[in-house]
Amino acid sequence: SEAADLLGLMHYMEGLRLITVLEYVALASDENVTVTDTEFSSVPVRLYLPRRAPGGLRRAMVYFHGGGWCVGDAGMKSYDHMSRRISNELNAVVVSVNYRLAPGHRFPVPFEDVYSVTKFFLQGRVLSQYGVDPARVCVAGDSAGGNLAAAVAQQLLEDPEVKTKLKAQILLYPALQALDLNLPSYQDNDNKPLLPRSLMVRFWSEYFTSDPALREAMASNRHIPAESGHLFQFVNWSHWLPEEMRGAHEYRGPTFGSAELARKYPGFLDPRASPLLASDARLRPLPPAYILTCEHDVLRDDGVMYAARLRAAGVPVTHHHAQDAFHGAMMFILWPLDLAVGHRLFNTYVDWLRENL
């Protein structure tokens, strides 16, 4: 991807999307689940409906895939497999959303797509059409999808048109803030597999713009203007991280950058892009959360700090921290990339859903 980008052959993210193409599986139902591609609120979704008799109203999940807002698809083999299993094992309706991707569609377009799908699905007539219990609906997502799920959960609370309340929010190794890209987890996992710091910085910057000035400022962690300094209280890891995760790192406070980038690309200071920037008052009424974090992951501290902030605001939180796992580990549950850690994380997640959704 990098070579093709430098040579002007294709955009960096177009190169990465070849992974999506290789992992894509054609639409197909099976003996347990009927799968259809349709649209909700003009946004493509892959819909999973259990075949067995409901025995009452069903649970439902609206799912947002990961991929740094730039790659990924509901039809990728791992996402399709997980959606089928959740639909079958929990007798649940699963709506897996194919939101538009950056760089073609930058923030807030991906957020607006997933929000409009969720709002559409939560209408009483739609829930009734699919036999869904309005008291048992959750949003969920991994990585960038976890970011979108957290942002949707926050936004729904401020929307007077939405009467149905979410039962839960499931955030799997989520990206939750673009304020401090030099957290202990970013430093400790700088060059770890799947999501090195440089790639996460690229994903964040491409979500807002292809202007290399923002990417370079983010890479040096000097992209926040002094007038936004008050926001650092929400991501102050010396307060929100447990001591064992701070390690030998010493908190020194922010190094501020030019105000021009924030004026040109205000999205990175918007809670819809960085849910960790939400005030305590905004967090307080949120639904119970299941948060998965992995030790060997640049995004580890985002999830850990959000769990701490939600708890401090009185929100029930189940925080599962996997000491032996890396970013995206739950995707590795199919041959030829079939890992015990992936199965363990997925089974723990499904067990929580079974008991709490």
PDB file of C-alpha atoms in Angstrom, residues 38-314:
ATOM      1  CA  THR A  38     -30.813  -4.745   2.009  1.00  0.00           C
ATOM      2  CA  GLU A  39     -30.863  -1.065   2.951  1.00  0.00           C
ATOM      3  CA  PHE A  40     -31.992   0.724   6.099  1.00  0.00           C
ATOM      4  CA  SER A  41     -32.363   4.481   5.695  1.00  0.00           C
ATOM      5  CA  SER A  42     -30.598   4.209   2.300  1.00  0.00           C
ATOM      6  CA  VAL A  43     -27.494   2.633   3.903  1.00  0.00           C
ATOM      7  CA  PRO A  44     -26.500  -0.936   2.881  1.00  0.00           C
ATOM      8  CA  VAL A  45     -26.810  -3.537   5.642  1.00  0.00           C
ATOM      9  CA  ARG A  46     -26.387  -7.297   5.832  1.00  0.00           C
ATOM     10  CA  LEU A  47     -29.319  -8.691   7.798  1.00  0.00           C
ATOM     11  CA  TYR A  48     -29.170 -11.986   9.733  1.00  0.00           C
ATOM     12  CA  LEU A  49     -32.498 -13.556  10.780  1.00  0.00           C
ATOM     13  CA  PRO A  50     -32.643 -16.830  12.762  1.00  0.00           C
ATOM     14  CA  ARG A  51     -34.671 -19.570  11.103  1.00  0.00           C
ATOM     15  CA  ARG A  52     -35.886 -21.281  14.261  1.00  0.00           C
ATOM     16  CA  ALA A  53     -39.170 -20.367  15.902  1.00  0.00           C
ATOM     17  CA  PRO A  54     -38.690 -17.280  18.054  1.00  0.00           C
ATOM     18  CA  GLY A  55     -40.580 -18.422  21.163  1.00  0.00           C
ATOM     19  CA  GLY A  56     -41.349 -14.770  21.893  1.00  0.00           C
ATOM     20  CA  LEU A  57     -39.713 -11.531  20.882  1.00  0.00           C
ATOM     21  CA  ARG A  58     -36.053 -11.714  19.858  1.00  0.00           C
ATOM     22  CA  ARG A  59     -32.925  -9.867  20.898  1.00  0.00           C
ATOM     23  CA  ALA A  60     -31.215  -7.663  18.316  1.00  0.00           C
ATOM     24  CA  MET A  61     -27.761  -6.255  17.629  1.00  0.00           C
ATOM     25  CA  VAL A  62     -26.743  -3.424  15.300  1.00  0.00           C
ATOM     26  CA  TYR A  63     -23.086  -4.095  14.444  1.00  0.00           C
ATOM     27  CA  PHE A  64     -20.406  -1.783  12.997  1.00  0.00           C
ATOM     28  CA  HIS A  65     -17.273  -3.387  11.535  1.00  0.00           C
ATOM     29  CA  GLY A  66     -13.734  -2.168  12.161  1.00  0.00           C
ATOM     30  CA  GLY A  67     -11.064  -1.105   9.698  1.00  0.00           C
ATOM     31  CA  GLY A  68     -10.053   2.408  10.736  1.00  0.00           C
ATOM     32  CA  TRP A  69     -13.134   3.968   9.049  1.00  0.00           C
ATOM     33  CA  CYS A  70     -11.275   3.307   5.778  1.00  0.00           C
ATOM     34  CA  VAL A  71     -11.465  -0.444   5.096  1.00  0.00           C
ATOM     35  CA  GLY A  72     -13.654  -3.402   6.024  1.00  0.00           C
ATOM     36  CA  ASP A  73     -17.043  -4.821   5.065  1.00  0.00           C
ATOM     37  CA  ALA A  74     -19.891  -6.666   6.761  1.00  0.00           C
ATOM     38  CA  GLY A  75     -19.333  -9.418   4.182  1.00  0.00           C
ATOM     39  CA  MET A  76     -15.765 -10.212   5.278  1.00  0.00           C
ATOM     40  CA  LYS A  77     -15.434 -13.842   6.310  1.00  0.00           C
ATOM     41  CA  SER A  78     -14.817 -13.195  10.010  1.00  0.00           C
ATOM     42  CA  TYR A  79     -17.600 -10.618  10.403  1.00  0.00           C
ATOM     43  CA  ASP A  80     -20.051 -12.810   8.499  1.00  0.00           C
ATOM     44  CA  HIS A  81     -19.140 -15.823  10.644  1.00  0.00           C
ATOM     45  CA  MET A  82     -19.521 -13.915  13.926  1.00  0.00           C
ATOM     46  CA  SER A  83     -22.862 -12.410  12.873  1.00  0.00           C
ATOM     47  CA  ARG A  84     -24.204 -15.860  11.906  1.00  0.00           C
ATOM     48  CA  ARG A  85     -23.142 -17.383  15.203  1.00  0.00           C
ATOM     49  CA  ILE A  86     -24.646 -14.596  17.291  1.00  0.00           C
ATOM     50  CA  SER A  87     -27.876 -14.750  15.293  1.00  0.00           C
ATOM     51  CA  ASN A  88     -28.117 -18.524  15.635  1.00  0.00           C
ATOM     52  CA  GLU A  89     -26.819 -19.053  19.184  1.00  0.00           C
ATOM     53  CA  LEU A  90     -28.736 -16.137  20.725  1.00  0.00           C
ATOM     54  CA  ASN A  91     -31.777 -16.348  18.421  1.00  0.00           C
ATOM     55  CA  ALA A  92     -31.063 -12.706  17.606  1.00  0.00           C
ATOM     56  CA  VAL A  93     -31.607 -10.374  14.671  1.00  0.00           C
ATOM     57  CA  VAL A  94     -28.230  -8.938  13.601  1.00  0.00           C
ATOM     58  CA  VAL A  95     -27.960  -5.818  11.443  1.00  0.00           C
ATOM     59  CA  SER A  96     -24.371  -5.498  10.181  1.00  0.00           C
ATOM     60  CA  VAL A  97     -23.862  -2.056   8.650  1.00  0.00           C
ATOM     61  CA  ASN A  98     -21.850  -1.201   5.536  1.00  0.00           C
ATOM     62  CA  TYR A  99     -21.307   2.479   6.231  1.00  0.00           C
ATOM     63  CA  ARG A 100     -19.469   4.617   3.692  1.00  0.00           C
ATOM     64  CA  LEU A 101     -15.710   4.721   4.163  1.00  0.00           C
ATOM     65  CA  ALA A 102     -12.970   7.334   4.215  1.00  0.00           C
ATOM     66  CA  PRO A 103     -11.108   8.752   2.371  1.00  0.00           C
ATOM     67  CA  GLY A 104     -14.010   8.947  -0.084  1.00  0.00           C
ATOM     68  CA  HIS A 105     -16.423   9.795   2.726  1.00  0.00           C
ATOM     69  CA  ARG A 106     -14.814  11.479   5.695  1.00  0.00           C
ATOM     70  CA  PHE A 107     -16.131  12.271   9.166  1.00  0.00           C
ATOM     71  CA  PRO A 108     -18.978  12.734   9.936  1.00  0.00           C
ATOM     72  CA  VAL A 109     -20.307  10.574   7.049  1.00  0.00           C
ATOM     73  CA  PRO A 110     -19.458   7.112   8.530  1.00  0.00           C
ATOM     74  CA  PHE A 111     -20.973   8.195  11.851  1.00  0.00           C
ATOM     75  CA  GLU A 112     -24.074   9.609  10.158  1.00  0.00           C
ATOM     76  CA  ASP A 113     -24.568   6.350   8.240  1.00  0.00           C
ATOM     77  CA  VAL A 114     -24.443   4.103  11.300  1.00  0.00           C
ATOM     78  CA  TYR A 115     -26.549   6.546  13.298  1.00  0.00           C
ATOM     79  CA  SER A 116     -29.280   6.703  10.660  1.00  0.00           C
ATOM     80  CA  VAL A 117     -29.398   2.892  10.430  1.00  0.00           C
ATOM     81  CA  THR A 118     -29.667   2.551  14.208  1.00  0.00           C
ATOM     82  CA  LYS A 119     -32.341   5.220  14.454  1.00  0.00           C
ATOM     83  CA  PHE A 120     -34.311   3.586  11.626  1.00  0.00           C
ATOM     84  CA  PHE A 121     -34.083   0.137  13.211  1.00  0.00           C
ATOM     85  CA  LEU A 122     -35.177   1.412  16.638  1.00  0.00           C
ATOM     86  CA  GLN A 123     -38.536   2.571  15.285  1.00  0.00           C
ATOM     87  CA  GLY A 124     -41.385   0.597  16.799  1.00  0.00           C
ATOM     88  CA  ARG A 125     -42.789  -0.492  13.442  1.00  0.00           C
ATOM     89  CA  VAL A 126     -39.396  -1.827  12.277  1.00  0.00           C
ATOM     90  CA  LEU A 127     -38.721  -3.709  15.504  1.00  0.00           C
ATOM     91  CA  SER A 128     -42.200  -5.187  15.267  1.00  0.00           C
ATOM     92  CA  GLN A 129     -41.633  -6.204  11.631  1.00  0.00           C
ATOM     93  CA  TYR A 130     -38.638  -8.328  12.674  1.00  0.00           C
ATOM     94  CA  GLY A 131     -40.136  -9.587  15.924  1.00  0.00           C
ATOM     95  CA  VAL A 132     -37.610  -7.739  18.094  1.00  0.00           C
ATOM     96  CA  ASP A 133     -38.110  -6.941  21.766  1.00  0.00           C
ATOM     97  CA  PRO A 134     -37.549  -3.149  22.060  1.00  0.00           C
ATOM     98  CA  ALA A 135     -36.078  -3.694  25.528  1.00  0.00           C
ATOM     99  CA  ARG A 136     -33.312  -6.013  24.198  1.00  0.00           C
ATOM    100  CA  VAL A 137     -31.442  -4.103  21.495  1.00  0.00           C
ATOM    101  CA  CYS A 138     -27.724  -3.291  21.598  1.00  0.00           C
ATOM    102  CA  VAL A 139     -25.138  -1.567  19.445  1.00  0.00           C
ATOM    103  CA  ALA A 140     -21.750  -3.212  19.001  1.00  0.00           C
ATOM    104  CA  GLY A 141     -18.530  -2.790  17.069  1.00  0.00           C
ATOM    105  CA  ASP A 142     -14.829  -3.524  17.002  1.00  0.00           C
ATOM    106  CA  SER A 143     -11.968  -1.025  16.693  1.00  0.00           C
ATOM    107  CA  ALA A 144     -13.299   1.859  14.541  1.00  0.00           C
ATOM    108  CA  GLY A 145     -16.685   0.139  14.796  1.00  0.00           C
ATOM    109  CA  GLY A 146     -16.390   0.306  18.589  1.00  0.00           C
ATOM    110  CA  ASN A 147     -15.767   4.020  18.200  1.00  0.00           C
ATOM    111  CA  LEU A 148     -18.959   4.323  16.148  1.00  0.00           C
ATOM    112  CA  ALA A 149     -20.969   2.228  18.625  1.00  0.00           C
ATOM    113  CA  ALA A 150     -19.900   4.417  21.562  1.00  0.00           C
ATOM    114  CA  ALA A 151     -20.692   7.589  19.608  1.00  0.00           C
ATOM    115  CA  VAL A 152     -24.114   6.277  18.530  1.00  0.00           C
ATOM    116  CA  ALA A 153     -24.998   5.332  22.116  1.00  0.00           C
ATOM    117  CA  GLN A 154     -24.148   8.880  23.231  1.00  0.00           C
ATOM    118  CA  GLN A 155     -26.022  10.601  20.410  1.00  0.00           C
ATOM    119  CA  LEU A 156     -29.206   8.544  20.835  1.00  0.00           C
ATOM    120  CA  LEU A 157     -29.671   9.948  24.338  1.00  0.00           C
ATOM    121  CA  GLU A 158     -29.915  13.468  22.917  1.00  0.00           C
ATOM    122  CA  ASP A 159     -32.358  12.613  20.126  1.00  0.00           C
ATOM    123  CA  PRO A 160     -35.972  13.380  21.141  1.00  0.00           C
ATOM    124  CA  GLU A 161     -37.263  11.365  18.169  1.00  0.00           C
ATOM    125  CA  VAL A 162     -35.839   8.095  19.520  1.00  0.00           C
ATOM    126  CA  LYS A 163     -38.085   6.483  22.114  1.00  0.00           C
ATOM    127  CA  THR A 164     -36.422   3.042  22.321  1.00  0.00           C
ATOM    128  CA  LYS A 165     -33.541   2.835  24.798  1.00  0.00           C
ATOM    129  CA  LEU A 166     -30.524   0.633  24.119  1.00  0.00           C
ATOM    130  CA  LYS A 167     -30.063  -2.323  26.458  1.00  0.00           C
ATOM    131  CA  ALA A 168     -26.278  -2.329  26.046  1.00  0.00           C
ATOM    132  CA  GLN A 169     -23.234  -1.081  24.141  1.00  0.00           C
ATOM    133  CA  ILE A 170     -20.486  -3.527  23.216  1.00  0.00           C
ATOM    134  CA  LEU A 171     -17.089  -1.985  22.468  1.00  0.00           C
ATOM    135  CA  LEU A 172     -14.412  -4.411  21.275  1.00  0.00           C
ATOM    136  CA  TYR A 173     -10.892  -2.921  21.448  1.00  0.00           C
ATOM    137  CA  PRO A 174     -12.379   0.469  20.522  1.00  0.00           C
ATOM    138  CA  ALA A 175     -10.652   3.626  19.281  1.00  0.00           C
ATOM    139  CA  LEU A 176     -12.148   6.361  21.437  1.00  0.00           C
ATOM    140  CA  GLN A 177     -10.018   9.496  21.229  1.00  0.00           C
ATOM    141  CA  ALA A 178      -7.743  11.361  18.830  1.00  0.00           C
ATOM    142  CA  LEU A 179      -6.501  13.809  21.456  1.00  0.00           C
ATOM    143  CA  ASP A 180      -3.455  12.023  22.874  1.00  0.00           C
ATOM    144  CA  LEU A 181      -1.792   9.588  20.473  1.00  0.00           C
ATOM    145  CA  ASN A 182       1.137   9.007  22.805  1.00  0.00           C
ATOM    146  CA  LEU A 183      -0.582   7.109  25.621  1.00  0.00           C
ATOM    147  CA  PRO A 184       1.436   4.354  27.337  1.00  0.00           C
ATOM    148  CA  SER A 185      -0.296   1.784  25.107  1.00  0.00           C
ATOM    149  CA  TYR A 186       0.706   3.711  21.978  1.00  0.00           C
ATOM    150  CA  GLN A 187       4.311   3.764  23.192  1.00  0.00           C
ATOM    151  CA  ASP A 188       4.443   0.161  24.423  1.00  0.00           C
ATOM    152  CA  ASN A 189       2.856  -1.259  21.262  1.00  0.00           C
ATOM    153  CA  ASP A 190       4.380   1.146  18.768  1.00  0.00           C
ATOM    154  CA  ASN A 191       5.388  -1.632  16.341  1.00  0.00           C
ATOM    155  CA  LYS A 192       3.179  -4.551  17.376  1.00  0.00           C
ATOM    156  CA  PRO A 193       1.472  -6.614  14.634  1.00  0.00           C
ATOM    157  CA  LEU A 194      -1.818  -5.688  12.943  1.00  0.00           C
ATOM    158  CA  LEU A 195      -2.070  -2.129  14.277  1.00  0.00           C
ATOM    159  CA  PRO A 196       1.246  -0.309  14.748  1.00  0.00           C
ATOM    160  CA  ARG A 197       1.056   3.284  15.931  1.00  0.00           C
ATOM    161  CA  SER A 198       1.899   4.638  12.477  1.00  0.00           C
ATOM    162  CA  LEU A 199      -1.113   2.878  10.924  1.00  0.00           C
ATOM    163  CA  MET A 200      -3.474   4.062  13.665  1.00  0.00           C
ATOM    164  CA  VAL A 201      -2.248   7.633  13.180  1.00  0.00           C
ATOM    165  CA  ARG A 202      -2.885   7.230   9.453  1.00  0.00           C
ATOM    166  CA  PHE A 203      -6.406   5.907  10.089  1.00  0.00           C
ATOM    167  CA  TRP A 204      -7.213   8.789  12.432  1.00  0.00           C
ATOM    168  CA  SER A 205      -5.882  11.452  10.071  1.00  0.00           C
ATOM    169  CA  GLU A 206      -7.572   9.961   6.978  1.00  0.00           C
ATOM    170  CA  TYR A 207     -10.891   9.957   8.854  1.00  0.00           C
ATOM    171  CA  PHE A 208     -10.697  13.774   8.702  1.00  0.00           C
ATOM    172  CA  THR A 209      -8.474  14.694   5.740  1.00  0.00           C
ATOM    173  CA  SER A 210      -5.665  13.572   3.412  1.00  0.00           C
ATOM    174  CA  ASP A 211      -3.773  16.758   4.291  1.00  0.00           C
ATOM    175  CA  PRO A 212      -0.324  15.461   5.333  1.00  0.00           C
ATOM    176  CA  ALA A 213      -0.041  18.379   7.769  1.00  0.00           C
ATOM    177  CA  LEU A 214      -2.592  16.758  10.091  1.00  0.00           C
ATOM    178  CA  ARG A 215      -0.978  13.329   9.788  1.00  0.00           C
ATOM    179  CA  GLU A 216       2.449  14.775  10.610  1.00  0.00           C
ATOM    180  CA  ALA A 217       1.076  16.749  13.561  1.00  0.00           C
ATOM    181  CA  MET A 218      -0.710  13.656  14.891  1.00  0.00           C
ATOM    182  CA  ALA A 219       2.437  11.569  14.461  1.00  0.00           C
ATOM    183  CA  SER A 220       4.355  14.010  16.673  1.00  0.00           C
ATOM    184  CA  ASN A 221       1.317  14.372  19.006  1.00  0.00           C
ATOM    185  CA  ARG A 222       1.232  18.145  18.461  1.00  0.00           C
ATOM    186  CA  HIS A 223      -2.162  18.586  16.813  1.00  0.00           C
ATOM    187  CA  ILE A 224      -4.263  19.954  19.709  1.00  0.00           C
ATOM    188  CA  PRO A 225      -4.421  23.753  20.108  1.00  0.00           C
ATOM    189  CA  ALA A 226      -3.910  25.337  23.510  1.00  0.00           C
ATOM    190  CA  GLU A 227      -7.495  26.613  23.603  1.00  0.00           C
ATOM    191  CA  SER A 228      -8.669  22.968  23.645  1.00  0.00           C
ATOM    192  CA  GLY A 229      -6.368  22.071  26.526  1.00  0.00           C
ATOM    193  CA  HIS A 230      -9.303  21.629  28.928  1.00  0.00           C
ATOM    194  CA  LEU A 231     -10.257  18.446  27.035  1.00  0.00           C
ATOM    195  CA  PHE A 232      -7.142  16.650  28.259  1.00  0.00           C
ATOM    196  CA  GLN A 233      -8.829  16.093  31.629  1.00  0.00           C
ATOM    197  CA  PHE A 234     -10.915  13.406  29.901  1.00  0.00           C
ATOM    198  CA  VAL A 235      -7.877  11.497  28.643  1.00  0.00           C
ATOM    199  CA  ASN A 236      -5.429  12.176  31.472  1.00  0.00           C
ATOM    200  CA  TRP A 237      -3.990   8.697  31.789  1.00  0.00           C
ATOM    201  CA  SER A 238      -2.196   9.531  35.052  1.00  0.00           C
ATOM    202  CA  HIS A 239      -5.698   9.676  36.558  1.00  0.00           C
ATOM    203  CA  TRP A 240      -7.744   7.208  34.483  1.00  0.00           C
ATOM    204  CA  LEU A 241      -5.271   4.352  33.982  1.00  0.00           C
ATOM    205  CA  PRO A 242      -4.525   1.845  36.767  1.00  0.00           C
ATOM    206  CA  GLU A 243      -0.958   1.975  38.012  1.00  0.00           C
ATOM    207  CA  GLU A 244       0.055  -1.344  36.422  1.00  0.00           C
ATOM    208  CA  MET A 245      -0.807   0.006  32.965  1.00  0.00           C
ATOM    209  CA  ARG A 246       1.153   3.210  33.418  1.00  0.00           C
ATOM    210  CA  GLY A 247       4.345   1.164  33.798  1.00  0.00           C
ATOM    211  CA  ALA A 248       7.468   3.276  33.856  1.00  0.00           C
ATOM    212  CA  HIS A 249       5.816   6.085  31.894  1.00  0.00           C
ATOM    213  CA  GLU A 250       5.660   9.507  33.484  1.00  0.00           C
ATOM    214  CA  TYR A 251       2.795  11.869  32.635  1.00  0.00           C
ATOM    215  CA  ARG A 252       4.080  15.216  31.406  1.00  0.00           C
ATOM    216  CA  GLY A 253       0.930  16.851  30.084  1.00  0.00           C
ATOM    217  CA  PRO A 254       0.161  17.917  26.511  1.00  0.00           C
ATOM    218  CA  THR A 255       2.389  19.657  24.006  1.00  0.00           C
ATOM    219  CA  PHE A 256       0.171  22.025  22.083  1.00  0.00           C
ATOM    220  CA  GLY A 257       0.222  22.689  18.360  1.00  0.00           C
ATOM    221  CA  SER A 258      -1.169  25.188  15.911  1.00  0.00           C
ATOM    222  CA  ALA A 259      -4.821  26.210  16.110  1.00  0.00           C
ATOM    223  CA  GLU A 260      -5.030  26.209  12.315  1.00  0.00           C
ATOM    224  CA  LEU A 261      -5.471  22.431  11.985  1.00  0.00           C
ATOM    225  CA  ALA A 262      -8.336  22.393  14.482  1.00  0.00           C
ATOM    226  CA  ARG A 263     -10.007  25.242  12.596  1.00  0.00           C
ATOM    227  CA  LYS A 264      -9.659  23.444   9.262  1.00  0.00           C
ATOM    228  CA  TYR A 265     -10.497  19.941  10.541  1.00  0.00           C
ATOM    229  CA  PRO A 266     -12.565  20.337  13.738  1.00  0.00           C
ATOM    230  CA  GLY A 267     -13.693  16.716  13.623  1.00  0.00           C
ATOM    231  CA  PHE A 268     -10.889  15.358  15.785  1.00  0.00           C
ATOM    232  CA  LEU A 269     -12.213  17.443  18.713  1.00  0.00           C
ATOM    233  CA  ASP A 270     -15.809  16.285  18.190  1.00  0.00           C
ATOM    234  CA  PRO A 271     -17.192  13.682  20.662  1.00  0.00           C
ATOM    235  CA  ARG A 272     -18.877  11.941  17.713  1.00  0.00           C
ATOM    236  CA  ALA A 273     -15.345  11.073  16.567  1.00  0.00           C
ATOM    237  CA  SER A 274     -13.758  10.920  20.035  1.00  0.00           C
ATOM    238  CA  PRO A 275     -16.409   9.625  22.488  1.00  0.00           C
ATOM    239  CA  LEU A 276     -13.937   9.895  25.388  1.00  0.00           C
ATOM    240  CA  LEU A 277     -14.309  13.673  25.144  1.00  0.00           C
ATOM    241  CA  ALA A 278     -17.945  13.512  26.297  1.00  0.00           C
ATOM    242  CA  SER A 279     -18.692  15.240  29.601  1.00  0.00           C
ATOM    243  CA  ASP A 280     -19.553  13.263  32.729  1.00  0.00           C
ATOM    244  CA  ALA A 281     -23.145  14.480  32.439  1.00  0.00           C
ATOM    245  CA  ARG A 282     -23.366  13.023  28.939  1.00  0.00           C
ATOM    246  CA  LEU A 283     -21.943   9.672  30.081  1.00  0.00           C
ATOM    247  CA  ARG A 284     -24.237   9.282  33.096  1.00  0.00           C
ATOM    248  CA  PRO A 285     -27.415   8.056  31.308  1.00  0.00           C
ATOM    249  CA  LEU A 286     -25.615   5.640  28.958  1.00  0.00           C
ATOM    250  CA  PRO A 287     -26.625   1.951  28.805  1.00  0.00           C
ATOM    251  CA  PRO A 288     -24.482  -0.781  30.406  1.00  0.00           C
ATOM    252  CA  ALA A 289     -21.223  -1.438  28.560  1.00  0.00           C
ATOM    253  CA  TYR A 290     -19.140  -4.473  27.692  1.00  0.00           C
ATOM    254  CA  ILE A 291     -15.602  -3.325  26.874  1.00  0.00           C
ATOM    255  CA  LEU A 292     -12.854  -5.629  25.629  1.00  0.00           C
ATOM    256  CA  THR A 293      -9.265  -4.413  25.720  1.00  0.00           C
ATOM    257  CA  CYS A 294      -6.081  -6.254  24.755  1.00  0.00           C
ATOM    258  CA  GLU A 295      -2.693  -5.789  26.389  1.00  0.00           C
ATOM    259  CA  HIS A 296      -0.716  -5.765  23.116  1.00  0.00           C
ATOM    260  CA  ASP A 297      -2.748  -3.058  21.411  1.00  0.00           C
ATOM    261  CA  VAL A 298      -2.151   0.654  20.834  1.00  0.00           C
ATOM    262  CA  LEU A 299      -5.865   1.198  21.615  1.00  0.00           C
ATOM    263  CA  ARG A 300      -5.712  -0.568  24.970  1.00  0.00           C
ATOM    264  CA  ASP A 301      -5.714   2.625  27.034  1.00  0.00           C
ATOM    265  CA  ASP A 302      -8.673   4.154  25.166  1.00  0.00           C
ATOM    266  CA  GLY A 303     -10.919   1.304  26.296  1.00  0.00           C
ATOM    267  CA  VAL A 304      -9.473   1.159  29.808  1.00  0.00           C
ATOM    268  CA  MET A 305      -9.990   4.900  30.347  1.00  0.00           C
ATOM    269  CA  TYR A 306     -13.537   4.791  28.966  1.00  0.00           C
ATOM    270  CA  ALA A 307     -14.385   1.913  31.312  1.00  0.00           C
ATOM    271  CA  ALA A 308     -13.031   3.974  34.230  1.00  0.00           C
ATOM    272  CA  ARG A 309     -14.923   7.108  33.190  1.00  0.00           C
ATOM    273  CA  LEU A 310     -18.191   5.227  32.660  1.00  0.00           C
ATOM    274  CA  ARG A 311     -17.884   3.589  36.081  1.00  0.00           C
ATOM    275  CA  ALA A 312     -17.159   6.963  37.679  1.00  0.00           C
ATOM    276  CA  ALA A 313     -20.346   8.271  36.045  1.00  0.00           C
ATOM    277  CA  GLY A 314     -22.347   5.372  37.497  1.00  0.00           C
TER     278      GLY A 314
END
